[in-house]
PDB file of C-alpha atoms in Angstrom:
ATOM      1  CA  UNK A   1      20.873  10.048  14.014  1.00 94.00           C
ATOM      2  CA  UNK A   2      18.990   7.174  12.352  1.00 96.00           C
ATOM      3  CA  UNK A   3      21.185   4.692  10.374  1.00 97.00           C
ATOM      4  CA  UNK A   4      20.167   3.481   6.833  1.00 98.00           C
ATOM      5  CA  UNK A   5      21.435   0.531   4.800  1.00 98.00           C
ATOM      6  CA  UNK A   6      20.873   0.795   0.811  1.00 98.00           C
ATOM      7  CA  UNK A   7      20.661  -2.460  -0.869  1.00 98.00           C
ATOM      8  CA  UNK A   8      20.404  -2.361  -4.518  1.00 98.00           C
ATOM      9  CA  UNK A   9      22.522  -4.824  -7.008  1.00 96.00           C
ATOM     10  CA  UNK A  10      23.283  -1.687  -9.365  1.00 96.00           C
ATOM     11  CA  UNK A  11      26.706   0.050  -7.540  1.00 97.00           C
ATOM     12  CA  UNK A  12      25.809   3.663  -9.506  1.00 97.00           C
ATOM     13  CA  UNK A  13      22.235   3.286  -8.004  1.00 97.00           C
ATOM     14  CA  UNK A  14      23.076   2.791  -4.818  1.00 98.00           C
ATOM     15  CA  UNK A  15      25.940   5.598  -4.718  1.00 98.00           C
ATOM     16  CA  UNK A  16      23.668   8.041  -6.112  1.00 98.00           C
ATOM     17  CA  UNK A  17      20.853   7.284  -3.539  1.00 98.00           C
ATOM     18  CA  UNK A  18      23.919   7.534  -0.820  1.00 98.00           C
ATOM     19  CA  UNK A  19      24.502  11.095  -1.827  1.00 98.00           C
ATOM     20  CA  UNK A  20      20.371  12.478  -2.153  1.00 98.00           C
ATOM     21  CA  UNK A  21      20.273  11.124   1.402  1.00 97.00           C
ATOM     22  CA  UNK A  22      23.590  12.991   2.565  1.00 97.00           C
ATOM     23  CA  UNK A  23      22.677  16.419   0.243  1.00 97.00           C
ATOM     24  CA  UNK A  24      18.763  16.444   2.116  1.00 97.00           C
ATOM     25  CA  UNK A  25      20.527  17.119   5.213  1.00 96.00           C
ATOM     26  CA  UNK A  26      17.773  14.952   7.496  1.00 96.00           C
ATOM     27  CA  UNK A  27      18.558  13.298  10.717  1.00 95.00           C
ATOM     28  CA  UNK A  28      19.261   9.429   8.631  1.00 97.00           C
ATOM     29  CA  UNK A  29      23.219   8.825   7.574  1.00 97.00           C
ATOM     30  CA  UNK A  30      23.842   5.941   5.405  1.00 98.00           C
ATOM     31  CA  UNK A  31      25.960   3.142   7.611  1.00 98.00           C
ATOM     32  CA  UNK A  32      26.293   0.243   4.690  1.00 98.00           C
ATOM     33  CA  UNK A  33      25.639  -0.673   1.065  1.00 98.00           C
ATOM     34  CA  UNK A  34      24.748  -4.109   0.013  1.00 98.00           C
ATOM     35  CA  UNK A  35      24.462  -6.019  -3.775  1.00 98.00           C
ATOM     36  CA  UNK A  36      22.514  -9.229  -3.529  1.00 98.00           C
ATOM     37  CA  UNK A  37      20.369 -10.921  -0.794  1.00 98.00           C
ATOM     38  CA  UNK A  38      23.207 -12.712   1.343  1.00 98.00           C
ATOM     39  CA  UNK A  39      25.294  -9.743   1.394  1.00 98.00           C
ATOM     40  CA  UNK A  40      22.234  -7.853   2.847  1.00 98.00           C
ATOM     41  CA  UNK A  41      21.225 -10.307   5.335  1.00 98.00           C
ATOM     42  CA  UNK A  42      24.616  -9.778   6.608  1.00 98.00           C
ATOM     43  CA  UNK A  43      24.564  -6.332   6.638  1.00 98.00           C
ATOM     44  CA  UNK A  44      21.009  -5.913   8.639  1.00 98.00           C
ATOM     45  CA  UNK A  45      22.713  -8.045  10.920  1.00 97.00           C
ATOM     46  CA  UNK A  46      26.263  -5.957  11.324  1.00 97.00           C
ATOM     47  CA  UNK A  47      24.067  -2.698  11.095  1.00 97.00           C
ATOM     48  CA  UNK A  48      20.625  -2.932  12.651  1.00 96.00           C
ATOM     49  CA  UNK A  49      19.524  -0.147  10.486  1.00 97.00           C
ATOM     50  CA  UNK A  50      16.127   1.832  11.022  1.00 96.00           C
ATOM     51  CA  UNK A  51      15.575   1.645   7.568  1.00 97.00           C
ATOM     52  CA  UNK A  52      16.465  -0.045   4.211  1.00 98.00           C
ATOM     53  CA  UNK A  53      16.300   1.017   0.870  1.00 98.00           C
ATOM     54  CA  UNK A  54      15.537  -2.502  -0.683  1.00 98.00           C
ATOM     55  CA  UNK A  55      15.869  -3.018  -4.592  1.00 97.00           C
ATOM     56  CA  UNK A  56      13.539  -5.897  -5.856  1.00 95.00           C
ATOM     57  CA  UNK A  57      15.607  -7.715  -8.479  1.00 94.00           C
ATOM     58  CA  UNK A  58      18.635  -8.988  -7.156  1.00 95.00           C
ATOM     59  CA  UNK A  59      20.952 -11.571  -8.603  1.00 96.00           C
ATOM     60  CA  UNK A  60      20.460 -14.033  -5.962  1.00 97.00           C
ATOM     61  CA  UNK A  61      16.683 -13.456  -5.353  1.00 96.00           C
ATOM     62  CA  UNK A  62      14.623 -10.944  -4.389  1.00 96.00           C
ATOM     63  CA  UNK A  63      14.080  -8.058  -1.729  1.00 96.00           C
ATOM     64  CA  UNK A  64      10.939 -10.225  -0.695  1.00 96.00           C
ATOM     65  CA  UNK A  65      13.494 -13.309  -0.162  1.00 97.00           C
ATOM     66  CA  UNK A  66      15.731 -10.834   2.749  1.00 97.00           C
ATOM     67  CA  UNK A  67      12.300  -9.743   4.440  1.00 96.00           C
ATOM     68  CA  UNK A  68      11.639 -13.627   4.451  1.00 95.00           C
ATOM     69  CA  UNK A  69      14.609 -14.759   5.720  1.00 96.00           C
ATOM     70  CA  UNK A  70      14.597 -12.170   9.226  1.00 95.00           C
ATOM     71  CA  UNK A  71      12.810 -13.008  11.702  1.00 90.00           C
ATOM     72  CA  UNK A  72      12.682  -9.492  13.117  1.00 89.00           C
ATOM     73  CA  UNK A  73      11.883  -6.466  10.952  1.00 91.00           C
ATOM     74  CA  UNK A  74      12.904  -3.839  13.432  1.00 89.00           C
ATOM     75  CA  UNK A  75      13.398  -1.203  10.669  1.00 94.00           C
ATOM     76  CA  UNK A  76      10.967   0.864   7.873  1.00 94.00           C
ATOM     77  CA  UNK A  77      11.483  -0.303   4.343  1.00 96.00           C
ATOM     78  CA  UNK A  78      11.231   1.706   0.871  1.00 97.00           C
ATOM     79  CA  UNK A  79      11.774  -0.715  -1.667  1.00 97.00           C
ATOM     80  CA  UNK A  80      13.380   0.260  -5.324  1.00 97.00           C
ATOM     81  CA  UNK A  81      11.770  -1.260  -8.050  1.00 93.00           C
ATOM     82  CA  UNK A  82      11.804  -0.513 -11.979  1.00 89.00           C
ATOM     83  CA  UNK A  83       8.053  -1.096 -13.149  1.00 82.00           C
ATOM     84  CA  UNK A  84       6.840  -4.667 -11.581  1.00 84.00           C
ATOM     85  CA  UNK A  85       3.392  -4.085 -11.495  1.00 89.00           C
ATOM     86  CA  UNK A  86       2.299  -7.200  -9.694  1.00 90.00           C
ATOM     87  CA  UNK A  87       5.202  -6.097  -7.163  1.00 94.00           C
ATOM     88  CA  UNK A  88       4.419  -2.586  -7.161  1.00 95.00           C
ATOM     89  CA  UNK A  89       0.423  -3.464  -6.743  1.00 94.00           C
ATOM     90  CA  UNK A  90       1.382  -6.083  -3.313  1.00 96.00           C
ATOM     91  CA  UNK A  91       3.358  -2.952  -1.763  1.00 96.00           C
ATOM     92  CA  UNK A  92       0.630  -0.676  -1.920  1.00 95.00           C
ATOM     93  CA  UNK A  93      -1.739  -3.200  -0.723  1.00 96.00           C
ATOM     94  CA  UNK A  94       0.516  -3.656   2.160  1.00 96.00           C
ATOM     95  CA  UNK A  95       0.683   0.004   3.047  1.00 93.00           C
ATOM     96  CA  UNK A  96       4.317  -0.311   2.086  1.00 95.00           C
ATOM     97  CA  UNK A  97       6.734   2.738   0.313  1.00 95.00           C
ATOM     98  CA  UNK A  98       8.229   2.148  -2.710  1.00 97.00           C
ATOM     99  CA  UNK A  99       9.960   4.620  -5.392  1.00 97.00           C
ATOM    100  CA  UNK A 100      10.657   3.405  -9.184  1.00 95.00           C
ATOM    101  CA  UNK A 101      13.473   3.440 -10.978  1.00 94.00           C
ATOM    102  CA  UNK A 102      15.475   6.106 -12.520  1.00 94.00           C
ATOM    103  CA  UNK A 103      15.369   7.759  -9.148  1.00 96.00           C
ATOM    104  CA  UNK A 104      13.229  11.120  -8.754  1.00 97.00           C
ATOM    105  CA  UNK A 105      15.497  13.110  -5.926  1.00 98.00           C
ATOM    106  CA  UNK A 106      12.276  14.542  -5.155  1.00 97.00           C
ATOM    107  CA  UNK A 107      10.172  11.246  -4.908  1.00 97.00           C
ATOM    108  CA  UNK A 108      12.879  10.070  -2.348  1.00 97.00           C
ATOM    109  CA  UNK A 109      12.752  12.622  -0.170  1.00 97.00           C
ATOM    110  CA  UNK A 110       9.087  12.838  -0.104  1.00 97.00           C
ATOM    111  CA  UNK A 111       9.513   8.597   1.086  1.00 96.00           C
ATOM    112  CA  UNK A 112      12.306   9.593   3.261  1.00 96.00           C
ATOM    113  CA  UNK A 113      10.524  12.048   5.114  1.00 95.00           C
ATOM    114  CA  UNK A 114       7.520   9.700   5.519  1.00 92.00           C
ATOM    115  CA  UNK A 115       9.314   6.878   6.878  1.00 93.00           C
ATOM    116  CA  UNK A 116      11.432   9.014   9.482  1.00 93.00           C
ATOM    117  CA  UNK A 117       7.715  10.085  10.351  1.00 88.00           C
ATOM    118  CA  UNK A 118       6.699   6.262  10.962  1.00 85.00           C
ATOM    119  CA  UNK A 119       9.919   5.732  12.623  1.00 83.00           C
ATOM    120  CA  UNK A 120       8.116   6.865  16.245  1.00 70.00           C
ATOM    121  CA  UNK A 121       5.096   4.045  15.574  1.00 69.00           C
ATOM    122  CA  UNK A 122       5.527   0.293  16.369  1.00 62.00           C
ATOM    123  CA  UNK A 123       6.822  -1.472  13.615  1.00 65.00           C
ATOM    124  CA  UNK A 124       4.305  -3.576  12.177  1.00 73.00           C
ATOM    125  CA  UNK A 125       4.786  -7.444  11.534  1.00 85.00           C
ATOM    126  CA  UNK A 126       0.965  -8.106  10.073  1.00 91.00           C
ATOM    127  CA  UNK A 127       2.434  -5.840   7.100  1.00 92.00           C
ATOM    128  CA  UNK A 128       5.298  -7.419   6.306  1.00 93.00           C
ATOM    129  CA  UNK A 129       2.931 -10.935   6.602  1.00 93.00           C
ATOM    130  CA  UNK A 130       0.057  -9.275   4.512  1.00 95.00           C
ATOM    131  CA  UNK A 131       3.075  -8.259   1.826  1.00 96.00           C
ATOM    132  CA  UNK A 132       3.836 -12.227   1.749  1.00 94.00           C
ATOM    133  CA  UNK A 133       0.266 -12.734   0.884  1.00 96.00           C
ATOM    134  CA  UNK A 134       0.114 -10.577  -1.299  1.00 96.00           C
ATOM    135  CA  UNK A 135       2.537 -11.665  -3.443  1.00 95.00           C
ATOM    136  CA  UNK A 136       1.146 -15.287  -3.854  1.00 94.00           C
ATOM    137  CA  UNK A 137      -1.002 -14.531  -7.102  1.00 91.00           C
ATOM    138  CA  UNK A 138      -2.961 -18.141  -6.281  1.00 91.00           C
ATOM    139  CA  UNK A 139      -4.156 -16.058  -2.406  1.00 93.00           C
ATOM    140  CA  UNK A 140      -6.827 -13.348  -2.113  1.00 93.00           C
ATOM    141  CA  UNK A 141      -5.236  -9.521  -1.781  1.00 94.00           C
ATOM    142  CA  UNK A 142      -5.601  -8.803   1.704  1.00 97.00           C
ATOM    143  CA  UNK A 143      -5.291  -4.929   2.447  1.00 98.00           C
ATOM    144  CA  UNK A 144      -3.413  -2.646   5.423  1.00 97.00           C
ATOM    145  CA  UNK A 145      -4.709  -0.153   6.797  1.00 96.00           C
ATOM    146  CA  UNK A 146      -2.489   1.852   8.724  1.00 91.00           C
ATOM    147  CA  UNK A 147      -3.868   4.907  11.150  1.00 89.00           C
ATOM    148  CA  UNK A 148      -1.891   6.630  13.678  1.00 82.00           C
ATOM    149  CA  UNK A 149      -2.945   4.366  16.775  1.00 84.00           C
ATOM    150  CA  UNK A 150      -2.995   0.674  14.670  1.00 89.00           C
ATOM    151  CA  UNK A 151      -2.593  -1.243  11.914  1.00 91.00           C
ATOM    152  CA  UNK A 152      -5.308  -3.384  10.256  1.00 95.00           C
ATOM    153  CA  UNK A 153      -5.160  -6.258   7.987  1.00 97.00           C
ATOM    154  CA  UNK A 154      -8.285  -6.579   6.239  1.00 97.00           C
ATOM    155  CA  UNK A 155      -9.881  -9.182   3.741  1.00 96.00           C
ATOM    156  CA  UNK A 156     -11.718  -7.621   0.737  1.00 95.00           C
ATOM    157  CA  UNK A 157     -14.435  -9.594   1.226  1.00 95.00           C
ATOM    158  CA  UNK A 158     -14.874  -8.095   4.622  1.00 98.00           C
ATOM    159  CA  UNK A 159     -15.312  -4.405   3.129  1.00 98.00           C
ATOM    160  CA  UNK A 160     -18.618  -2.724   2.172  1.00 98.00           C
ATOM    161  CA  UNK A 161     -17.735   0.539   0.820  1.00 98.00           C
ATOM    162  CA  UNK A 162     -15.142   3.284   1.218  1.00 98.00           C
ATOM    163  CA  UNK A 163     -16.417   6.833   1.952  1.00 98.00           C
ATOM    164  CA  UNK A 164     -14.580  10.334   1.128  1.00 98.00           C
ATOM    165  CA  UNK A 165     -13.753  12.411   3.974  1.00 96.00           C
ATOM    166  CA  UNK A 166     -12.213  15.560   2.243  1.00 93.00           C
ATOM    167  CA  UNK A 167      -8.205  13.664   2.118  1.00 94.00           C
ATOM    168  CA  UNK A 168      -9.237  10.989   4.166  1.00 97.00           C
ATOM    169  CA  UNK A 169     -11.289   7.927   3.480  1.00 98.00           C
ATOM    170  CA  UNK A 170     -13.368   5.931   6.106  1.00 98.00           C
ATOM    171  CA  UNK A 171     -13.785   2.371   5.419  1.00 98.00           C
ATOM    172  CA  UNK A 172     -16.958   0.554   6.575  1.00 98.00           C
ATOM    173  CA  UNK A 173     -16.797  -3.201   7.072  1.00 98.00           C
ATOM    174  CA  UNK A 174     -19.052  -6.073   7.366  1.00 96.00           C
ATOM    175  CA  UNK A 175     -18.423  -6.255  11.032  1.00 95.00           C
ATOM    176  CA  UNK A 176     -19.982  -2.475  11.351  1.00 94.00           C
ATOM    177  CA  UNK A 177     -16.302  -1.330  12.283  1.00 96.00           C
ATOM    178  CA  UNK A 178     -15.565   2.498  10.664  1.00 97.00           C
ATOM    179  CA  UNK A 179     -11.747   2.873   9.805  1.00 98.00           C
ATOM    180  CA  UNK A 180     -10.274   6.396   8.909  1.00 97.00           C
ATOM    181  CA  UNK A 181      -7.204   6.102   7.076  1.00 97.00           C
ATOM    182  CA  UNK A 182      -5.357   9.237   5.566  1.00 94.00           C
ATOM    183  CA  UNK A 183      -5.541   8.255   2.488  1.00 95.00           C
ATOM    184  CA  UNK A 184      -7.573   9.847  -0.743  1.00 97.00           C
ATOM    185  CA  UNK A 185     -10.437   7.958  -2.008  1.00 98.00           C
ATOM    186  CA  UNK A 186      -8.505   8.249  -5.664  1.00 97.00           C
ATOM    187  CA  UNK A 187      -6.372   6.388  -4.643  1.00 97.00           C
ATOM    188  CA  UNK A 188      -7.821   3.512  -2.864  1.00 98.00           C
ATOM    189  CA  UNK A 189     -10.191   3.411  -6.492  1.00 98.00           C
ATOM    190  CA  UNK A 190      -7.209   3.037  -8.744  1.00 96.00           C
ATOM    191  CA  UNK A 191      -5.952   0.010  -6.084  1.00 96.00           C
ATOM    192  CA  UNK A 192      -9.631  -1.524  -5.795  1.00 97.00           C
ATOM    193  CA  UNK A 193     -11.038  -0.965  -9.066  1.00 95.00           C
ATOM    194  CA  UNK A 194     -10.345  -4.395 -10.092  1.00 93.00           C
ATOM    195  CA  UNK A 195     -11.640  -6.333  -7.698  1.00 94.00           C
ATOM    196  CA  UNK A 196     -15.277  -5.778  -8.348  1.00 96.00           C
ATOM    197  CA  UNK A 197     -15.305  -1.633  -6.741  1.00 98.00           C
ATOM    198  CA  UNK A 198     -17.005   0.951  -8.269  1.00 98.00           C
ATOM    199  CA  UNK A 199     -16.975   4.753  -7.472  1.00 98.00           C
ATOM    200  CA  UNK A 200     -20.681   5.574  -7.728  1.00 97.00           C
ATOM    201  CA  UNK A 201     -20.419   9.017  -6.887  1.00 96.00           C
ATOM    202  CA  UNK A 202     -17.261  11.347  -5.968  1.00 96.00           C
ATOM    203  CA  UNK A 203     -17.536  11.201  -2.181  1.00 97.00           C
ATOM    204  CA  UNK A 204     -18.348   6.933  -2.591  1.00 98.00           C
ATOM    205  CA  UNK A 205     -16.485   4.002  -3.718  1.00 98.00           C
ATOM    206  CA  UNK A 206     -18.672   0.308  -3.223  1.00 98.00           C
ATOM    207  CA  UNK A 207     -17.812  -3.055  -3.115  1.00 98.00           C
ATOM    208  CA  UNK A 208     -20.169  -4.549  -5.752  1.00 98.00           C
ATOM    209  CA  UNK A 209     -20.562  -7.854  -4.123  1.00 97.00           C
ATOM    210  CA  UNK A 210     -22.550  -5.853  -1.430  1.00 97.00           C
ATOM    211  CA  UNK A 211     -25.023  -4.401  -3.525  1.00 97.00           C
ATOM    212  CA  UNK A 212     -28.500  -5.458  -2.687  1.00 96.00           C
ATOM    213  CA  UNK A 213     -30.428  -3.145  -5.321  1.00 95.00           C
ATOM    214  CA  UNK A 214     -31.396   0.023  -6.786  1.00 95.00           C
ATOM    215  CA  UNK A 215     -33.914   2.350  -5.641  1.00 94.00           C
ATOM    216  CA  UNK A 216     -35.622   5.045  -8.179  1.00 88.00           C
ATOM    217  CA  UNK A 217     -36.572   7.523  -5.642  1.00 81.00           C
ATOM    218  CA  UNK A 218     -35.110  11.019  -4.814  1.00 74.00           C
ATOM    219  CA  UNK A 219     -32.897  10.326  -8.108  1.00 78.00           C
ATOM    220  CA  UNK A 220     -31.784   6.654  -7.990  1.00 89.00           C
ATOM    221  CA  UNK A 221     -29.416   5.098  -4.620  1.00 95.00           C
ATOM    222  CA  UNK A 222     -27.816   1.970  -4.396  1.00 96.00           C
ATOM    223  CA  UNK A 223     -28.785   0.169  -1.447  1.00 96.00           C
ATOM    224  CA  UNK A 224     -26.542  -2.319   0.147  1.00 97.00           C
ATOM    225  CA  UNK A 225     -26.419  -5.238   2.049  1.00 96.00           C
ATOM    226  CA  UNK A 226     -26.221  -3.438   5.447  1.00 95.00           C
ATOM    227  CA  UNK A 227     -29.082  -1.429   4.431  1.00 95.00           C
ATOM    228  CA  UNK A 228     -27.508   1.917   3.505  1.00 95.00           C
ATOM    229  CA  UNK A 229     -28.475   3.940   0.617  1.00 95.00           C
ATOM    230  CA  UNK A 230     -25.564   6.154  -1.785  1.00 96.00           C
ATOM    231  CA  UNK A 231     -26.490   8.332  -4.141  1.00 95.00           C
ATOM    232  CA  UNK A 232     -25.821   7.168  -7.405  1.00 95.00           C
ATOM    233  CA  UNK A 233     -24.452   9.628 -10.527  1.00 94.00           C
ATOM    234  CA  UNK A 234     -26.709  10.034 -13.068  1.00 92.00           C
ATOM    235  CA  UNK A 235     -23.147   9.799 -15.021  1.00 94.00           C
ATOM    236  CA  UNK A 236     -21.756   6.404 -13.691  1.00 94.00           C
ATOM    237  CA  UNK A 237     -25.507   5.055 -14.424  1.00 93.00           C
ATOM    238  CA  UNK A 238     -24.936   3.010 -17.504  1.00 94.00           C
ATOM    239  CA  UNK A 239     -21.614   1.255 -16.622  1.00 96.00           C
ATOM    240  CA  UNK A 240     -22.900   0.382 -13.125  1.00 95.00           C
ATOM    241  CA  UNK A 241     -25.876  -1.648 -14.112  1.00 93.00           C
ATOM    242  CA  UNK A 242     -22.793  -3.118 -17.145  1.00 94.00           C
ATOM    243  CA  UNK A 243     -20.746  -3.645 -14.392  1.00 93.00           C
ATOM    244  CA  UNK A 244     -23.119  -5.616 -12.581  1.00 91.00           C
ATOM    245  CA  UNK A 245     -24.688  -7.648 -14.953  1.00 91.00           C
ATOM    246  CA  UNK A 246     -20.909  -8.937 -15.702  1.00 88.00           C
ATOM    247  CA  UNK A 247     -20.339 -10.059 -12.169  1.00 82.00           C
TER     248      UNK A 247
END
């Protein structure tokens, strides 16, 4: 049975979490409860949980302050948040789990279920460093990339273009390295969108900095830097040359 610790500084919260977990009937019991960042420091210390629910805003600090303070993270984390969209934005960069506030039972389990999955794979500091990063607004966004052998911390300056593979997307990087991640390409465009990526085409989402031109032939393809040619929609036409010109 794998032990949990919730840590949230709202009591009905953290109760009502405590009983989804216990009514899903999964192999995870809740072993502790904790209110503020001390308490839970002490807590991950009594209970060496395998995971922790971890709310955001707490009165001493922040969930990002406990993650600081350990210097092993031998557990998965879901953090609890209510709408921070610069948090929310450095979690997903991070390849992190999150669910928002007023808790969906069903969003919860879906996270539960995925972190008992991830339970089996070496826990990953890079993440946890990459989440620190991330949440320094004067530092560039560095992204993880997590497949089922390793985990890769990558700079955005370092990737060309992401490629649709039906549910998966392959990631091609300045270095000529090809990384499949299970990931949609929908959702990697609504995380990269503003940071100069465009999705040219449906199966085809490009880093912008790496475009070299445009070629008219066989119906107009973006060429880029490392010499390869995409298609480009007759439909996302006008806003790529905007988009460009902008840069």
């Amino acid at each position: 049975m794998k032990k949990a610790l919730v840590i949230d500084d709202e009591k009905r919260t953290r109760n009502f979490i405590t009983m989804l977990i216990r009514s899903f009937g999964l192999d995870i019991e809740v072993v502790g409860q904790a209110e503020s960042v001390v308490t839970a420091l002490k807590e991950i210390k009594i209970h060496n949980p395998d995971l922790i629910f971890l709310d955001i805003q707490m009165p001493d600090g922040t969930g990002f302050d406990v993650l600081k303070a350990l210097d092993d993270k031998n557990f998965e984390v879901i953090f609890i948040t209510a709408h921070e969209e610069f948090a929310i934005k450095a979690i997903k960069f991070s390849a992190l789990d999150y669910i928002l506030k007023p808790i969906d039972p069903d969003e919860l389990k879906s996270a539960l279920v995925a972190a008992l999955a991830s339970m089996s794979l070496k826990r990953e500091e890079s993440q946890f460093k990459a989440l620190q990063n991330n949440l320094q607004p004067s530092q560039k966004r560095k992204l993880v990339l997590k497949t089922q052998e390793s985990v890769f911390v990558i700079e955005m300056d370092d990737i060309i273009r992401c490629e649709a593979d039906k549910n998966y997307t392959f990631f091609h990087l300045k270095n000529k390295k090809k990384i499949l991640v299970s990931r949609t390409l929908k959702e990697y465009e609504t995380l990269l969108s503003s940071y100069h990526f465009y999705r040219i085409q449906q199966s085809h989402l490009v880093n912008l900095n790496y475009v070299d031109r445009y070629d008219k032939f066989d119906g107009g393809s973006v060429i880029m830097k490392d010499g390869t040619a995409v298609p480009l929609s007759s439909a996302k036409k006008e806003l790529f040359f905007q988009l460009l010109e902008n840069m």
